Coordinates of C-alpha atoms in Angstrom, one line a residue:
Chain A
G1 CA -33.5 -100.9 33.2
N2 CA -30.1 -99.2 33.4
S3 CA -28.4 -99.0 36.7
V4 CA -24.9 -98.7 38.4
T5 CA -23.9 -100.2 41.7
Q6 CA -20.7 -99.1 43.5
M7 CA -19.0 -100.5 46.6
E8 CA -20.1 -98.6 49.7
G9 CA -17.7 -96.2 51.4
P10 CA -16.1 -94.6 53.0
V11 CA -12.8 -96.2 52.0
T12 CA -9.9 -95.2 54.1
L13 CA -6.3 -96.0 52.9
S14 CA -2.8 -95.0 53.9
E15 CA -0.7 -93.1 51.4
E16 CA 0.9 -95.3 48.7
A17 CA -1.7 -98.1 49.2
F18 CA -3.4 -99.8 46.3
L19 CA -6.9 -98.7 45.5
T20 CA -9.8 -100.6 44.1
I21 CA -13.4 -99.3 43.9
N22 CA -15.8 -101.8 42.5
C23 CA -18.5 -100.8 40.0
T24 CA -21.0 -103.1 38.3
Y25 CA -23.7 -102.1 35.9
T26 CA -26.9 -103.3 34.3
A27 CA -27.7 -101.9 30.9
T28 CA -29.8 -102.5 27.8
G29 CA -27.8 -102.0 24.7
Y30 CA -24.1 -101.1 24.7
P31 CA -23.2 -98.5 27.3
S32 CA -20.3 -96.1 27.6
L33 CA -18.8 -96.2 31.1
F34 CA -17.3 -93.3 33.1
W35 CA -15.6 -92.5 36.4
Y36 CA -16.2 -89.0 37.8
V37 CA -14.4 -87.5 40.8
Q38 CA -15.8 -84.9 43.1
Y39 CA -13.3 -83.0 45.3
P40 CA -14.7 -81.3 48.4
G41 CA -16.8 -78.2 47.6
E42 CA -16.6 -78.8 43.8
G43 CA -18.6 -80.2 41.0
L44 CA -18.0 -83.5 39.3
Q45 CA -15.0 -83.9 36.9
L46 CA -14.6 -86.6 34.3
L47 CA -11.7 -88.8 35.4
L48 CA -11.7 -91.5 32.7
K49 CA -14.0 -93.3 30.3
A50 CA -14.4 -96.4 28.1
T51 CA -16.8 -96.7 25.2
K52 CA -16.6 -100.4 24.3
A53 CA -15.8 -103.8 25.7
D54 CA -12.1 -104.4 26.7
D55 CA -11.3 -100.7 26.5
K56 CA -9.1 -99.4 29.3
G57 CA -9.6 -95.8 30.4
S58 CA -6.7 -94.1 32.3
N59 CA -5.9 -90.7 33.8
K60 CA -3.8 -89.4 36.6
G61 CA -2.6 -92.9 37.5
F62 CA -6.1 -94.3 37.7
E63 CA -7.3 -97.1 35.4
A64 CA -10.5 -98.9 34.7
T65 CA -11.2 -101.7 32.2
Y66 CA -14.6 -102.2 30.6
R67 CA -15.5 -105.9 31.2
K68 CA -18.6 -106.9 29.4
E69 CA -18.5 -110.5 30.6
T70 CA -18.7 -109.4 34.2
T71 CA -20.5 -106.1 33.6
S72 CA -17.9 -104.3 35.6
F73 CA -15.8 -101.2 35.4
H74 CA -13.6 -101.2 38.6
L75 CA -11.4 -98.2 39.3
E76 CA -7.8 -98.9 40.4
K77 CA -4.7 -97.0 41.3
G78 CA -1.4 -98.5 42.3
S79 CA -0.4 -95.9 44.8
V80 CA -2.8 -93.3 46.2
Q81 CA -1.9 -89.9 47.5
V82 CA -3.6 -87.7 50.1
S83 CA -4.7 -85.4 47.2
D84 CA -6.8 -88.3 45.8
S85 CA -9.2 -88.0 48.8
A86 CA -12.6 -87.3 47.1
V87 CA -15.9 -89.0 46.2
Y88 CA -15.8 -91.2 43.1
F89 CA -18.8 -91.9 40.9
C90 CA -19.2 -94.6 38.4
A91 CA -21.6 -93.8 35.6
L92 CA -23.0 -95.2 32.4
S93 CA -24.7 -93.8 29.3
V94 CA -26.6 -95.7 26.7
R95 CA -27.1 -93.9 23.4
N96 CA -30.8 -93.5 22.6
N97 CA -33.1 -91.1 21.0
Q98 CA -32.9 -89.0 24.1
G99 CA -29.2 -88.3 23.7
G100 CA -27.7 -90.7 26.2
K101 CA -28.2 -89.3 29.6
L102 CA -25.8 -90.4 32.3
I103 CA -26.9 -92.7 35.1
F104 CA -24.7 -92.5 38.3
G105 CA -23.9 -94.8 41.0
Q106 CA -24.2 -93.7 44.6
G107 CA -20.6 -92.6 44.9
T108 CA -17.7 -93.9 47.0
E109 CA -15.9 -91.6 49.4
L110 CA -12.1 -92.2 49.5
S111 CA -10.0 -90.8 52.4
V112 CA -6.3 -91.2 52.1
K113 CA -4.2 -90.6 55.3
P114 CA -0.6 -89.6 55.3
Chain B
D1 CA -13.6 -71.6 28.0
A2 CA -15.0 -70.6 31.4
G3 CA -16.8 -73.9 31.8
V4 CA -20.4 -74.3 33.1
I5 CA -21.2 -71.3 35.4
Q6 CA -23.7 -71.5 38.2
S7 CA -25.0 -68.8 40.5
P8 CA -25.2 -68.3 43.3
R9 CA -22.7 -70.6 44.9
H10 CA -24.6 -70.5 48.2
E11 CA -28.2 -69.6 49.0
V12 CA -29.8 -69.5 52.3
T13 CA -33.5 -68.8 52.3
E14 CA -36.5 -69.1 54.6
M15 CA -39.2 -71.7 54.1
G16 CA -41.9 -70.5 51.8
Q17 CA -39.7 -68.2 49.8
E18 CA -39.0 -68.5 46.1
V19 CA -35.6 -69.6 45.1
T20 CA -34.0 -69.2 41.6
L21 CA -30.9 -71.0 40.6
R22 CA -29.0 -70.0 37.4
C23 CA -26.8 -71.8 34.9
K24 CA -24.8 -70.8 31.9
P25 CA -23.7 -73.8 29.9
I26 CA -20.6 -74.1 27.8
S27 CA -21.0 -72.2 24.5
G28 CA -21.9 -74.6 21.7
H29 CA -23.3 -77.3 24.0
D30 CA -26.9 -78.1 23.2
Y31 CA -27.7 -80.4 26.1
L32 CA -28.3 -79.0 29.6
F33 CA -28.9 -81.1 32.7
W34 CA -30.0 -80.2 36.3
Y35 CA -29.0 -82.5 39.1
R36 CA -29.6 -82.5 42.8
Q37 CA -27.2 -84.1 45.3
T38 CA -28.0 -85.0 48.9
M39 CA -26.5 -87.4 51.3
M40 CA -29.6 -89.5 51.5
R41 CA -30.4 -89.8 47.8
G42 CA -27.1 -89.2 46.1
L43 CA -27.2 -87.6 42.6
E44 CA -30.6 -87.3 41.1
L45 CA -31.3 -86.1 37.5
L46 CA -34.1 -83.5 37.8
I47 CA -34.6 -82.5 34.2
Y48 CA -32.7 -82.1 30.9
F49 CA -33.0 -79.9 27.8
N50 CA -31.9 -80.4 24.2
N51 CA -31.8 -77.3 22.1
N52 CA -33.6 -75.4 24.8
V53 CA -36.5 -77.8 24.8
P54 CA -37.2 -79.9 27.9
I55 CA -36.8 -83.6 27.0
D56 CA -37.3 -85.4 30.3
D57 CA -38.6 -83.8 33.5
S58 CA -39.6 -87.1 35.2
G59 CA -37.1 -86.4 38.0
M60 CA -38.6 -83.1 39.0
P61 CA -39.9 -83.9 42.5
E62 CA -43.1 -81.9 42.5
D63 CA -45.0 -79.0 41.1
R64 CA -43.0 -76.6 43.3
F65 CA -40.0 -77.1 41.0
S66 CA -39.9 -75.6 37.5
A67 CA -37.1 -75.2 35.0
K68 CA -36.7 -73.0 31.9
M69 CA -34.2 -72.5 29.2
P70 CA -35.1 -69.3 27.3
N71 CA -32.0 -69.5 25.1
A72 CA -28.9 -71.5 24.5
S73 CA -26.8 -69.7 27.0
F74 CA -29.1 -69.6 30.1
S75 CA -31.2 -71.8 32.2
T76 CA -33.0 -71.4 35.6
L77 CA -34.3 -73.8 38.2
K78 CA -37.0 -72.3 40.4
I79 CA -38.5 -73.6 43.6
Q80 CA -41.6 -72.0 44.8
P81 CA -42.4 -72.3 47.7
S82 CA -39.2 -73.7 49.1
E83 CA -39.2 -76.2 51.9
P84 CA -36.4 -77.4 54.3
R85 CA -36.3 -80.8 52.5
D86 CA -35.2 -79.0 49.3
S87 CA -31.8 -78.3 51.0
A88 CA -29.2 -79.8 48.7
V89 CA -26.5 -79.0 46.3
Y90 CA -27.9 -78.4 42.8
F91 CA -25.6 -79.0 39.8
C92 CA -26.0 -77.9 36.2
A93 CA -24.1 -79.8 33.5
S94 CA -23.9 -79.4 29.7
S95 CA -22.8 -81.5 26.7
S96 CA -23.0 -81.6 22.9
T97 CA -25.1 -83.6 20.5
G98 CA -23.7 -87.1 20.1
I99 CA -21.3 -86.5 22.9
P100 CA -23.1 -87.4 26.1
S101 CA -22.8 -91.1 25.6
T102 CA -19.2 -90.9 24.5
Y103 CA -17.6 -88.1 26.5
G104 CA -20.0 -87.4 29.4
Y105 CA -20.8 -84.0 30.7
T106 CA -19.1 -80.9 32.0
F107 CA -20.4 -80.0 35.5
G108 CA -20.7 -76.6 37.1
S109 CA -19.5 -76.0 40.7
G110 CA -23.0 -76.3 42.1
T111 CA -25.3 -74.1 44.2
R112 CA -25.6 -75.1 47.9
L113 CA -29.1 -74.4 48.9
T114 CA -30.2 -74.2 52.6
V115 CA -33.8 -73.7 53.4
V116 CA -34.4 -72.8 57.1

């Protein structure tokens, strides 16, 4: 079956530290991969995506590279800010005759201290 | 575009009462999804629709839950009777044909349900 596994949180970092949130997946077929971010009290927002192997998604200083050989899509940012404090969800979608529903990981809470 | 609109934002109800959550998807989107989020279980897909037709309701926890989409611009999720374990944040999301696997979904801000 299709599934997503993320590193457990919470992750606590100081401002300007380097961030890595690990995400690995299991999928039949060729999935698209996503990172969503959820700020406190809000819904999920698409952060970045990659639709095929070796693609790099990027947005707001965050990056993730679709690694088919390691079935991974780790999220990275070179210098985090307090405003990046949120919950981050890795997700995959495999196109099928049901439209390609998203399957989410369990989420990783990030807390950035000044 | 106003995005996906959910109402109410917060709902507090007594056990045994009926609760109705509402969602207006983005105009032109033909997929609509209902998710539930709790600390214990994370994000769970409850049901989704394509062109107003339910496609997969395998995530609906039990018969107390029902969802409808009478037209392309409105959907409801009803819980009757409600129980304290239904307390969660319920999200609605929408997307377009061919898009879900490429661009993902647009989520609403959610309804925080508390059953006392």
